[in-house]
Short mmCIF file of C-alpha atoms in Angstrom, two decimals:
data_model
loop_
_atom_site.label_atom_id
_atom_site.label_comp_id
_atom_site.label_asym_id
_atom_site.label_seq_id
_atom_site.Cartn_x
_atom_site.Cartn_y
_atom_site.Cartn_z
CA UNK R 1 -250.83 205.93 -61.41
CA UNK R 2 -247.22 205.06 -59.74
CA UNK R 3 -244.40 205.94 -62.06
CA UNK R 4 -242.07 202.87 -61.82
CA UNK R 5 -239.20 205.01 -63.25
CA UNK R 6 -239.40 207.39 -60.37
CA UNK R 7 -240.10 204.50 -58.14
CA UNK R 8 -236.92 202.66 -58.81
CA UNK R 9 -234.96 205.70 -58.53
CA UNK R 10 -236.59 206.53 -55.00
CA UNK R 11 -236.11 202.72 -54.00
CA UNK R 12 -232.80 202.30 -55.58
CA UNK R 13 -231.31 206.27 -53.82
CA UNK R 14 -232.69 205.11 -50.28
CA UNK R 15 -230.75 201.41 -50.93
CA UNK R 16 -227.47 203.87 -51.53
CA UNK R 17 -228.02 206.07 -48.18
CA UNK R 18 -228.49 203.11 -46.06
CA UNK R 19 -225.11 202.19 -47.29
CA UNK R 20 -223.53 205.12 -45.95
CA UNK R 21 -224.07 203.64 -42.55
CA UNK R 22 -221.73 201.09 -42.68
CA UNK R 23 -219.87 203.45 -45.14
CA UNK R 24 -219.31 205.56 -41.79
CA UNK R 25 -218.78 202.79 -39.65
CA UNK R 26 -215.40 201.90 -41.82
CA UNK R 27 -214.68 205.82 -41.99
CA UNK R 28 -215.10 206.31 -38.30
CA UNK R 29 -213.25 202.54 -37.18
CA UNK R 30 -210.34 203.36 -39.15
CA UNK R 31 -209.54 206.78 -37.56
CA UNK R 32 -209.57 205.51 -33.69
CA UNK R 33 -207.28 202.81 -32.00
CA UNK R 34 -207.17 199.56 -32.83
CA UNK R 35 -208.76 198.39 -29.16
CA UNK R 36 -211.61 200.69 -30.31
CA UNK R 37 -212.67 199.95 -33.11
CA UNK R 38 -215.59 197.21 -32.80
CA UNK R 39 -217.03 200.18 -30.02
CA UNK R 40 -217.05 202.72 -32.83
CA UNK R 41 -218.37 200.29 -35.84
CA UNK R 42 -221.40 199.08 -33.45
CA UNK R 43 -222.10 202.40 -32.22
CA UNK R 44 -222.71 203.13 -35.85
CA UNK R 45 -224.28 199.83 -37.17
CA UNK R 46 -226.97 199.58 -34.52
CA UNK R 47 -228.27 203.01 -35.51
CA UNK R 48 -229.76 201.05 -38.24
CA UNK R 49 -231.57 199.11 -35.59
CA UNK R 50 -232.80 201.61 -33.20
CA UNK R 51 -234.01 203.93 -35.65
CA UNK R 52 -235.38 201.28 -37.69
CA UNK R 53 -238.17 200.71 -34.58
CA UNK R 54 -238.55 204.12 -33.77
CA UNK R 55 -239.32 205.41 -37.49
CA UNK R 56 -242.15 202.08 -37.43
CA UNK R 57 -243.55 203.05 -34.42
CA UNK R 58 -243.93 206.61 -34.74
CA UNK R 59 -241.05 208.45 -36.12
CA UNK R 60 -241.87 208.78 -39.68
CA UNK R 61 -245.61 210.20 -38.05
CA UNK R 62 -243.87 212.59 -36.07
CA UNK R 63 -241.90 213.86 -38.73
CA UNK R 64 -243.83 213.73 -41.62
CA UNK R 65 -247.76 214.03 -40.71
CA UNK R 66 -250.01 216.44 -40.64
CA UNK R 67 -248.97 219.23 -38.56
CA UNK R 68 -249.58 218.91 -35.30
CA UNK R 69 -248.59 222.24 -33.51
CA UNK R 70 -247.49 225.44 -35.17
CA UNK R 71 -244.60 224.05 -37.82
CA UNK R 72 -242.78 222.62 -35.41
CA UNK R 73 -243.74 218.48 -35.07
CA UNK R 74 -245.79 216.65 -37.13
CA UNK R 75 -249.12 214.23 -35.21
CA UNK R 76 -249.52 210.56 -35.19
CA UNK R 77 -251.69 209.76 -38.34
CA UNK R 78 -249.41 207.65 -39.41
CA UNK R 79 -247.85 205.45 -36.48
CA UNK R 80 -247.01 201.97 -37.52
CA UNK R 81 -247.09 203.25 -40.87
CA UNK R 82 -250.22 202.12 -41.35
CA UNK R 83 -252.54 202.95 -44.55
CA UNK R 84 -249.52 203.52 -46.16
CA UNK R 85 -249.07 201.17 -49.20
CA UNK R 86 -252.21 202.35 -50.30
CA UNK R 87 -251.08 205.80 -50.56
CA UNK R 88 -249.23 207.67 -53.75
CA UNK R 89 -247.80 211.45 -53.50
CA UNK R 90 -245.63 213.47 -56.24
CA UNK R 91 -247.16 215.07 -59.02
CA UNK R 92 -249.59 213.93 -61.63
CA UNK R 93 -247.94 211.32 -63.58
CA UNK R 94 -245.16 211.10 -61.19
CA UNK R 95 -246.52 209.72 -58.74
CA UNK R 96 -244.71 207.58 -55.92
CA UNK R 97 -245.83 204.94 -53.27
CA UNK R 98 -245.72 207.31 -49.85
CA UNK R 99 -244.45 204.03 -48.35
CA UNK R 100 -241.12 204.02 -50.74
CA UNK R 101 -240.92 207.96 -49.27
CA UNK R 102 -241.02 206.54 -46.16
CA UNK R 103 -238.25 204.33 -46.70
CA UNK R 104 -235.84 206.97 -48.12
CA UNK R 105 -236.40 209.10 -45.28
CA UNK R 106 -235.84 206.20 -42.42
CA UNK R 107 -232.00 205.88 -44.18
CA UNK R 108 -231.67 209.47 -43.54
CA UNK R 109 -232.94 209.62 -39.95
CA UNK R 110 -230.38 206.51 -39.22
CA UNK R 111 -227.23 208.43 -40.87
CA UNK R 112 -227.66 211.53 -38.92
CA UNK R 113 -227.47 210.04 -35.48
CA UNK R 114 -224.87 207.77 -36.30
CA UNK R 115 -222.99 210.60 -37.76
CA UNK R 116 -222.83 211.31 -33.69
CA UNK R 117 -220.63 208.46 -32.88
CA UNK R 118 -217.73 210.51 -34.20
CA UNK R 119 -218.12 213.05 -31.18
CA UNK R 120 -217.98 210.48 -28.41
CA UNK R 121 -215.33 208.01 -30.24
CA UNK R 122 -213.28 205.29 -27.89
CA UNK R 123 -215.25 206.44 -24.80
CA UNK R 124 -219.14 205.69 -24.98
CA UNK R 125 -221.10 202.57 -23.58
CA UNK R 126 -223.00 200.68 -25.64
CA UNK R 127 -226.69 200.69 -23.74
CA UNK R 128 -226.49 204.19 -22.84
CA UNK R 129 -226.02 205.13 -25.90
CA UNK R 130 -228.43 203.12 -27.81
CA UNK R 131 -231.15 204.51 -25.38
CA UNK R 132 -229.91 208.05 -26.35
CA UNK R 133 -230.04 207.17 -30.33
CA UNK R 134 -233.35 206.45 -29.27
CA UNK R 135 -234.68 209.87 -27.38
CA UNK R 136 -232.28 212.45 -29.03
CA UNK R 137 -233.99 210.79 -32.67
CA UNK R 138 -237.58 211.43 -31.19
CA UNK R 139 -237.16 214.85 -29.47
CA UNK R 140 -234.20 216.54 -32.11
CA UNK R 141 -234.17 214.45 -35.27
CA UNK R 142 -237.79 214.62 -35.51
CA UNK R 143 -239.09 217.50 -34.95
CA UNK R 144 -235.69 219.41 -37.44
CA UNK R 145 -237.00 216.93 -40.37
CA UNK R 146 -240.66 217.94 -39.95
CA UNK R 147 -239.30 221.67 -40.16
CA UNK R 148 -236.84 220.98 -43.24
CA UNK R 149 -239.01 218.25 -44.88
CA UNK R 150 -242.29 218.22 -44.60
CA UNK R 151 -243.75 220.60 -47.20
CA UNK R 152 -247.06 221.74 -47.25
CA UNK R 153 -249.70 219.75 -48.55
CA UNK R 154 -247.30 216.76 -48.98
CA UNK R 155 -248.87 214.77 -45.98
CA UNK R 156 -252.12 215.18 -48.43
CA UNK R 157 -254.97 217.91 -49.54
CA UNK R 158 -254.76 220.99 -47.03
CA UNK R 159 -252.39 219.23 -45.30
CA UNK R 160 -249.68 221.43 -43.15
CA UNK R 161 -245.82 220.76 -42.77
CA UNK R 162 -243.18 222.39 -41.64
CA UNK R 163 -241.94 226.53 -40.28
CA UNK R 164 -238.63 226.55 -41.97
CA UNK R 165 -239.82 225.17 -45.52
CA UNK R 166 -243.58 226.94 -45.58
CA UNK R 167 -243.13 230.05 -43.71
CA UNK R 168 -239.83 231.12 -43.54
CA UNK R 169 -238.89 229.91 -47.21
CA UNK R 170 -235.55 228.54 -46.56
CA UNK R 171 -234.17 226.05 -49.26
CA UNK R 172 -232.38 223.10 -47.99
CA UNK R 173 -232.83 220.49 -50.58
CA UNK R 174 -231.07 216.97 -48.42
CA UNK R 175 -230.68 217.73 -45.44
CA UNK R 176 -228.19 220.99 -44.62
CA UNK R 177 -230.15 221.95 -41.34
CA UNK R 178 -231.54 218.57 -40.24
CA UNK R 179 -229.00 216.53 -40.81
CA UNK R 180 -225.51 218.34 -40.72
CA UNK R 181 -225.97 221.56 -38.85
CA UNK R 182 -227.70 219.23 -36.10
CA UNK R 183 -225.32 216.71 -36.17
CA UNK R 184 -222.34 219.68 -35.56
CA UNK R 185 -224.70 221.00 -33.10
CA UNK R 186 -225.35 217.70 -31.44
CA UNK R 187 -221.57 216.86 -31.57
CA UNK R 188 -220.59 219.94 -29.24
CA UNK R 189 -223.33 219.76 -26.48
CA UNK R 190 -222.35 215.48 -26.33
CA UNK R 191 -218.24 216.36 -26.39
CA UNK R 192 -219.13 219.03 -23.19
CA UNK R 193 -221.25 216.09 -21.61
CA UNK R 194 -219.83 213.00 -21.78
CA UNK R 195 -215.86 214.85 -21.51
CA UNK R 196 -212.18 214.60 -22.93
CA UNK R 197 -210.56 211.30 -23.44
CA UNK R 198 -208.06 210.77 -20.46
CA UNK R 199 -204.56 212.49 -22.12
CA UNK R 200 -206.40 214.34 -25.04
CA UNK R 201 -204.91 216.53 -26.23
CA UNK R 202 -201.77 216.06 -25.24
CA UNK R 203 -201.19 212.49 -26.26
CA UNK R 204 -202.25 212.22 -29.45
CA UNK R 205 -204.56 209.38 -30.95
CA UNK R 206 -203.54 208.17 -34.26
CA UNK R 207 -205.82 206.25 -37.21
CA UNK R 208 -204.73 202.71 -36.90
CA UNK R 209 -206.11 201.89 -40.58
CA UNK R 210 -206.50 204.44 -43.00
CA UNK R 211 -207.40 202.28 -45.82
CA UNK R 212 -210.46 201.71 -43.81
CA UNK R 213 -210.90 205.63 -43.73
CA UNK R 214 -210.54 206.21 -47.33
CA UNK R 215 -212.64 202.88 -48.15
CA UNK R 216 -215.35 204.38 -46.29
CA UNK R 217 -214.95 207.56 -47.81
CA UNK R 218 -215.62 206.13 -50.90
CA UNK R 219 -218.86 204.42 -49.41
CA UNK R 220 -219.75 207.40 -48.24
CA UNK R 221 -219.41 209.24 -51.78
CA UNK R 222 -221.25 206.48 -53.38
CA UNK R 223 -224.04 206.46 -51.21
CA UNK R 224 -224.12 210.39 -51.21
CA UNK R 225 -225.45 210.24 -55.11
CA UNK R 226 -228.60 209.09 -53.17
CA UNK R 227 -228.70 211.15 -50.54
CA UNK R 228 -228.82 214.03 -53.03
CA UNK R 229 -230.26 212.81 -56.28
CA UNK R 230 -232.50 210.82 -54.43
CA UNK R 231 -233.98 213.84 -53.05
CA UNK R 232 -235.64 215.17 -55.85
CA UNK R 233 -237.74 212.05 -55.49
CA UNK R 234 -237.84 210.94 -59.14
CA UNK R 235 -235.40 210.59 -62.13
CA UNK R 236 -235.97 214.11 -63.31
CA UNK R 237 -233.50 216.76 -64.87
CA UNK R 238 -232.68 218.23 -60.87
CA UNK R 239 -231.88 214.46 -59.96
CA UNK R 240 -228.99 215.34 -62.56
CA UNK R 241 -228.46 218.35 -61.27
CA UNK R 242 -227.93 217.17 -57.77
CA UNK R 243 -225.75 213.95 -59.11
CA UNK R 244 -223.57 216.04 -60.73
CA UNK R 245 -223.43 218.58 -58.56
CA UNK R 246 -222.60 216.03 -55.95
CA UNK R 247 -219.51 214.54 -57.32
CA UNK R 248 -218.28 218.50 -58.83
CA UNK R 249 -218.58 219.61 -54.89
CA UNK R 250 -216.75 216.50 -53.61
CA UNK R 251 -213.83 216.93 -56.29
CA UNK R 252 -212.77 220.53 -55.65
CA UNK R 253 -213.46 219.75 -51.73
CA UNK R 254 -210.49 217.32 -52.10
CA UNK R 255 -208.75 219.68 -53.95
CA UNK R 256 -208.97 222.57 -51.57
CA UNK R 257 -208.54 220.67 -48.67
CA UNK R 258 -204.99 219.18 -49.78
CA UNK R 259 -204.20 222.54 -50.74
CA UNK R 260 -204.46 223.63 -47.16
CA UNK R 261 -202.54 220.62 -45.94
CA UNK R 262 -199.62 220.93 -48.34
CA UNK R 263 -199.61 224.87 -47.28
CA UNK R 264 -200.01 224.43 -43.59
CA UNK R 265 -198.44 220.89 -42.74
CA UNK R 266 -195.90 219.92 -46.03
CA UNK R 267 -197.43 217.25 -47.12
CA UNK R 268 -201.02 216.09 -48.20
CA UNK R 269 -202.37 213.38 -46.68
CA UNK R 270 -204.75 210.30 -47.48
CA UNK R 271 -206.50 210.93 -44.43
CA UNK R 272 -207.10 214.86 -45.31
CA UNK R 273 -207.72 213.61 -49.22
CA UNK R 274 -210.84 211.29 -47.55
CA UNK R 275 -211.96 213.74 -45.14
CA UNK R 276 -211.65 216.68 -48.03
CA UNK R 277 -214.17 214.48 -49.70
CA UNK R 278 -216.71 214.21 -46.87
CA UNK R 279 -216.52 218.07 -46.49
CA UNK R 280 -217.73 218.39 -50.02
CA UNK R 281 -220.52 216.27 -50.00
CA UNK R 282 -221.51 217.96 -46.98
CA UNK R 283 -221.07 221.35 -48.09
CA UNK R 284 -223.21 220.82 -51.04
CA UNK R 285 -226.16 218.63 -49.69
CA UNK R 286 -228.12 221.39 -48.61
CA UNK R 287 -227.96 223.05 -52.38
CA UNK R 288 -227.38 220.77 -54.68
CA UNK R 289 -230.40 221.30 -56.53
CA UNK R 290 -230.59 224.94 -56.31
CA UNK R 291 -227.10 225.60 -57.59
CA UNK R 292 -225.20 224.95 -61.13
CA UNK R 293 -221.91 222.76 -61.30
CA UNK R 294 -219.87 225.95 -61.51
CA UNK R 295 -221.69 227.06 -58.20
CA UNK R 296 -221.06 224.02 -56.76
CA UNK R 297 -217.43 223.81 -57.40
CA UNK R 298 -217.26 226.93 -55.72
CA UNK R 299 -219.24 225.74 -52.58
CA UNK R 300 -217.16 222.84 -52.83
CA UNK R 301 -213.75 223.88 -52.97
CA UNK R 302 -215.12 226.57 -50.02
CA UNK R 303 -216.14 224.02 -47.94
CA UNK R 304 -212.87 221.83 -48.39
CA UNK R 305 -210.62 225.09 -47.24
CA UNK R 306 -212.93 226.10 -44.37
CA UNK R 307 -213.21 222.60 -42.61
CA UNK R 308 -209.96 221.86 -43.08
CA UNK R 309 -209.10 224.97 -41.14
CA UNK R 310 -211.74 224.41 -38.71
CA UNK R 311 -210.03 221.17 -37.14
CA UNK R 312 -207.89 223.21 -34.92
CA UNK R 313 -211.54 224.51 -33.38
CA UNK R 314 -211.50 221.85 -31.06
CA UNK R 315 -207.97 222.44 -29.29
CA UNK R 316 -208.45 225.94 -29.40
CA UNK R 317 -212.09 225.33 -27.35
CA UNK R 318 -210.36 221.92 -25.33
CA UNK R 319 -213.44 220.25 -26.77
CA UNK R 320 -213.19 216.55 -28.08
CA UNK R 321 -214.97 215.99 -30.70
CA UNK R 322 -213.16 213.03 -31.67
CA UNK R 323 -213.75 212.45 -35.47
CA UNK R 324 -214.33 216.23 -35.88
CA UNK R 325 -218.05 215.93 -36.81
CA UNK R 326 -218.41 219.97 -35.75
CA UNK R 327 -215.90 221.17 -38.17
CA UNK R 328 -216.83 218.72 -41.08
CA UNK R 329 -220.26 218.46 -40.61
CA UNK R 330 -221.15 221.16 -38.59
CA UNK R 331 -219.06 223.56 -40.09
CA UNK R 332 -219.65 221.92 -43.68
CA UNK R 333 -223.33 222.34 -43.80
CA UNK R 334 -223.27 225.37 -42.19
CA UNK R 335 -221.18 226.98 -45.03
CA UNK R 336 -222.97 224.95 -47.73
CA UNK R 337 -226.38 226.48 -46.22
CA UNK R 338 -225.12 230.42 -46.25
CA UNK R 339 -223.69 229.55 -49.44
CA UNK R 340 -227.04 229.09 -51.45
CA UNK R 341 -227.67 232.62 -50.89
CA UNK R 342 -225.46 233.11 -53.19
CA UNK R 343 -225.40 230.88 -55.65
CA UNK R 344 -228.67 229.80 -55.50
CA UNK R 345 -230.44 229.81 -59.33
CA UNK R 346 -233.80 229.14 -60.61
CA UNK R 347 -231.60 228.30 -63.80
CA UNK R 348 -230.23 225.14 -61.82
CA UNK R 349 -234.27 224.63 -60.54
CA UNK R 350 -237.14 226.70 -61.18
CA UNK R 351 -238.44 225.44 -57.46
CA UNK R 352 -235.38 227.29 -55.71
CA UNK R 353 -234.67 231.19 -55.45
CA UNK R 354 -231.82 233.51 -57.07
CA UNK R 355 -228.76 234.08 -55.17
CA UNK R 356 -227.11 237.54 -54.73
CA UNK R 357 -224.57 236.25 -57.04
CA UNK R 358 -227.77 235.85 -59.68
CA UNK R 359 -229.64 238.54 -58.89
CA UNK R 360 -231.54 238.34 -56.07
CA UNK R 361 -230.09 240.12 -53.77
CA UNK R 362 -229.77 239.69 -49.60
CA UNK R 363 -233.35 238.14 -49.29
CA UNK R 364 -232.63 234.64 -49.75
CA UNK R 365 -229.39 234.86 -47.92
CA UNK R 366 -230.98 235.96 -44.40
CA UNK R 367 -233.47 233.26 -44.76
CA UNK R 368 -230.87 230.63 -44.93
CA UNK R 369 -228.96 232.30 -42.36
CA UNK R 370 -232.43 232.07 -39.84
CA UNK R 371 -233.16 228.79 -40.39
CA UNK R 372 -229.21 227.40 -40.01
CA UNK R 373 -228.87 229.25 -36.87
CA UNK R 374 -232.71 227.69 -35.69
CA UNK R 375 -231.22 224.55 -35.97
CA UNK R 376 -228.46 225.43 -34.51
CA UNK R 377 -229.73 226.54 -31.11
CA UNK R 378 -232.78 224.26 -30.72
CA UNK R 379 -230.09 220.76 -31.49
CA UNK R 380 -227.32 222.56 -28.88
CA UNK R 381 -229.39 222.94 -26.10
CA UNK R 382 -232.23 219.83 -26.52
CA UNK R 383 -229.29 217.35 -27.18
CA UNK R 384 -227.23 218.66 -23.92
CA UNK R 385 -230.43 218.12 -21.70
CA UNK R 386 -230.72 214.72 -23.01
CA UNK R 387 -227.17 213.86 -23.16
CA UNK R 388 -226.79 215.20 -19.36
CA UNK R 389 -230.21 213.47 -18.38
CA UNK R 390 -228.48 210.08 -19.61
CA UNK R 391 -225.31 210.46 -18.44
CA UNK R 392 -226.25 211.11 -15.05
CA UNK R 393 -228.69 208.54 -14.90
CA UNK R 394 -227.04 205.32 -16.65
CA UNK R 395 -223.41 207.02 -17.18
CA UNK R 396 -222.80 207.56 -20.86
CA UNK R 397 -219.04 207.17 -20.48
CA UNK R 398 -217.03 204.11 -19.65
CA UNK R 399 -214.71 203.54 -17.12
CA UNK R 400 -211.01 205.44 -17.48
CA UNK R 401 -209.54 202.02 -17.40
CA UNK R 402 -211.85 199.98 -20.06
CA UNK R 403 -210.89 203.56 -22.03
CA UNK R 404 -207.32 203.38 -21.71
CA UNK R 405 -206.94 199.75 -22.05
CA UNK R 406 -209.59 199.59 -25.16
CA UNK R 407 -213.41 199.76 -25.05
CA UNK R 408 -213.76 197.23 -27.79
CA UNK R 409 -213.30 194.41 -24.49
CA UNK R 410 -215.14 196.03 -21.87
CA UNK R 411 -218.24 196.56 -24.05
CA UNK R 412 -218.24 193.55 -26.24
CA UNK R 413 -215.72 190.95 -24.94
CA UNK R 414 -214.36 191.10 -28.50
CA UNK R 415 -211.06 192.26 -30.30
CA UNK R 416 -210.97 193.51 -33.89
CA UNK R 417 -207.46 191.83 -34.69
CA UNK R 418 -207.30 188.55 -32.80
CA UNK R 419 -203.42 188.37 -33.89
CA UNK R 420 -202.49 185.28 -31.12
CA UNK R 421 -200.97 182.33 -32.72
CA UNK R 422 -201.82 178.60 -32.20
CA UNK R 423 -198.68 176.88 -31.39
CA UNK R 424 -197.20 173.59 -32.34
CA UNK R 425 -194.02 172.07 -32.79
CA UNK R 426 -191.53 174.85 -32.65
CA UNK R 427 -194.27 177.52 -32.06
CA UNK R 428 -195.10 177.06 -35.50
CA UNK R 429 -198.81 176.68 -36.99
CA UNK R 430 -199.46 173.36 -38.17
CA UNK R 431 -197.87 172.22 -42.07
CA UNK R 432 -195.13 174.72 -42.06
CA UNK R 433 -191.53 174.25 -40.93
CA UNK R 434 -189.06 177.59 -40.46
CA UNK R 435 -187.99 177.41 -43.86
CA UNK R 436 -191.66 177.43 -45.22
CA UNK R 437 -194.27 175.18 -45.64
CA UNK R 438 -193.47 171.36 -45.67
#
């Protein structure tokens, strides 16, 4: 019997991460030019769209079928998603429709290729890229969530999932490895590919509305409480543990990160306070159901010091990654993932593993290390073939002048900020006379 508790919660957490795309399409417009900005937001947006089709057609199959070779991709029981409504998985008397699954997972599929934009900000084309949202999500997003996500008999009885959750025992509870490693991983191969902006880094780009940053920073915190608590699939005592966990990791984040600003620059900033935030929720996605809230202030205040420090990765390397998606998210989930074996505590989750902080020594700690730096490798070198193969093909990148003079015209024959006045007599709009209106 379907548990309409758990159901809501599942229905309700997947409504939240769906709103961290646009959440991320306000983060991301705010920090480039304003001649940019539509580029960046649609970029985002239409990841909704794209992935949308492909998760229909075949991706959730793909990722979260029956196994189709070895732990690594998933086969093609379920294309169209048909025989799903029928279908309930979870435990007895928490049971959920597989379709609602479905759903949750589709929002997190969308997020993680959008969270890609960042790398190639003020200086992708629009069709290229949506035809890459489409490949790199069937031959890298895929094939990481079957790994991650697909547990073993999930799929149903004597079913088979994934290598990095069955056989190598890693714990990654939203999405450390498939969705942030990747997306740091997939940020550096696409920044080597598609090239600086013209002048980077010598003339430096500044946000041209930063109360669109730190609006969608709070989107994106909002929405997070789904990603993470929405994850335990039901409105259970590690859904708590995850929402709390969440917003603990995302406070000391800030925290640390404005620390490291005020040390290294003199002043803390709004745009460091939103990004702090972001590096939090990153840092603890992969464990926050594993961990307790003092872990998790610990992994979050971590995380907040070591991406903020990470930023100057990309001038040391020349490589622009625009929105610094490598040393937030990249860097973020990559210390959040090394970080559970530490912390790690079947206190926090009976399901999960001690930590060498708790007791059990270096064991879980090298399996977290395998499986980050698996993810690692295969989303570097898949997402440069494909990035390379487009590229050359239907040229990522726009022209140097639609870049310099502002994408947002070349791509869309739009402006963000149509400031041009309609004059009348005097120059003046219609009603109002220099003194004020009439």
């Amino acid at each position: 019997m379907i548990d309409t508790g758990d159901t809501a919660w599942l229905l309700g957490s997947a409504a939240l991460v769906m709103l961290m795309t646009p959440g991320l399409a306000l983060f991301y417009g705010g920090m480039v030019r304003s001649r940019s900005v539509l580029n960046v937001m649609m970029l985002t947006f239409v990841c909704l769209a794209a992935v949308g089709v492909v998760w229909l057609l075949f991706g959730y199959s793909l990722a979260f079928g029956n196994d189709g070779f070895a732990g690594l991709i998933g086969n093609f029981q379920y294309v169209g998603l048909h025989g799903l409504g029928s279908v309930t998985v979870g435990p007895p008397g928490h049971q959920v429709p597989l379709l609602a699954f479905a759903g949750f997972q589709l929002m997190f599929a969308v997020i993680t290729v959008a969270l890609l934009v960042g790398a190639v900000a003020e200086r992708a084309r629009f069709w290229p890229w949506l035809l890459f949202v489409v490949v790199w999500t069937t031959v890298v997003y895929l094939p990481l969530a079957h790994w991650v996500f697909s547990f073993d008999g999930f799929a149903g009885p004597g079913s088979t999932g994934g290598w990095l959750v069955n056989k190598l025992h890693a714990l990654d509870f939203a999405g450390g490895t498939a969705v942030e490693v990747n997306s740091g991983a997939a940020a550096i191969a696409l920044a080597l590919v598609i090239g600086r902006r013209h002048g980077w880094p010598k003339q430096a780009t500044r946000p041209h509305n930063l109360p669109f940053v730190m609006f969608g920073a709070g989107l994106l915190w909002f929405g997070w409480f789904g990603f993470n608590a929405g994850s335990a699939l039901g409105a259970s005592g590690v859904a708590a543990t995850s929402f709390v966990n969440t917003t603990i990791a995302a406070a000391t984040a800030v925290v640390g990160w404005l620390v490291v600003e005020q040390v290294r620059d003199g002043k803390p900033t709004t745009l460091g306070a939103a990004s702090g935030a972001v590096a939090g929720l990153v840092g603890i996605t992969p464990g926050c159901g594993y961990v307790e809230p003092l872990g998790a202030a610990a992994i979050g205040a971590l995380a907040g010091v070591i991406c903020s420090l990470a930023i100057g990765l990309k001038y040391r390397l020349g490589l622009d990654d625009s929105l610094d998606v490598l040393a937030v998210h990249g860097i973020g989930g990559f210390t959040g993932m090394l970080l559970i074996g530490l912390f790690a505590s079947t206190g926090a989750n009976p399901a999960g593993a001690d930590g060498l902080f708790y007791g059990g020594g270096l064991d879980q700690l090298w399996r977290q290390a395998a499986a980050t730096f698996a993810a690692l490798g295969y989303s570097l070198v898949v997402t440069f073939i494909v990035a390379l193969v487009i590229h050359k093909l239907f040229g990522l990148r726009a022209d140097k002048e639609a870049e310099l003079d502002g994408i947002d015209e070349s791509e869309h024959a739009e402006s963000a900020y149509d400031l041009a006045t309609h004059p009348s007599r005097r120059g003046l709009a219609p009603g109002f006379a220099e003194g004020g209106r009439q």
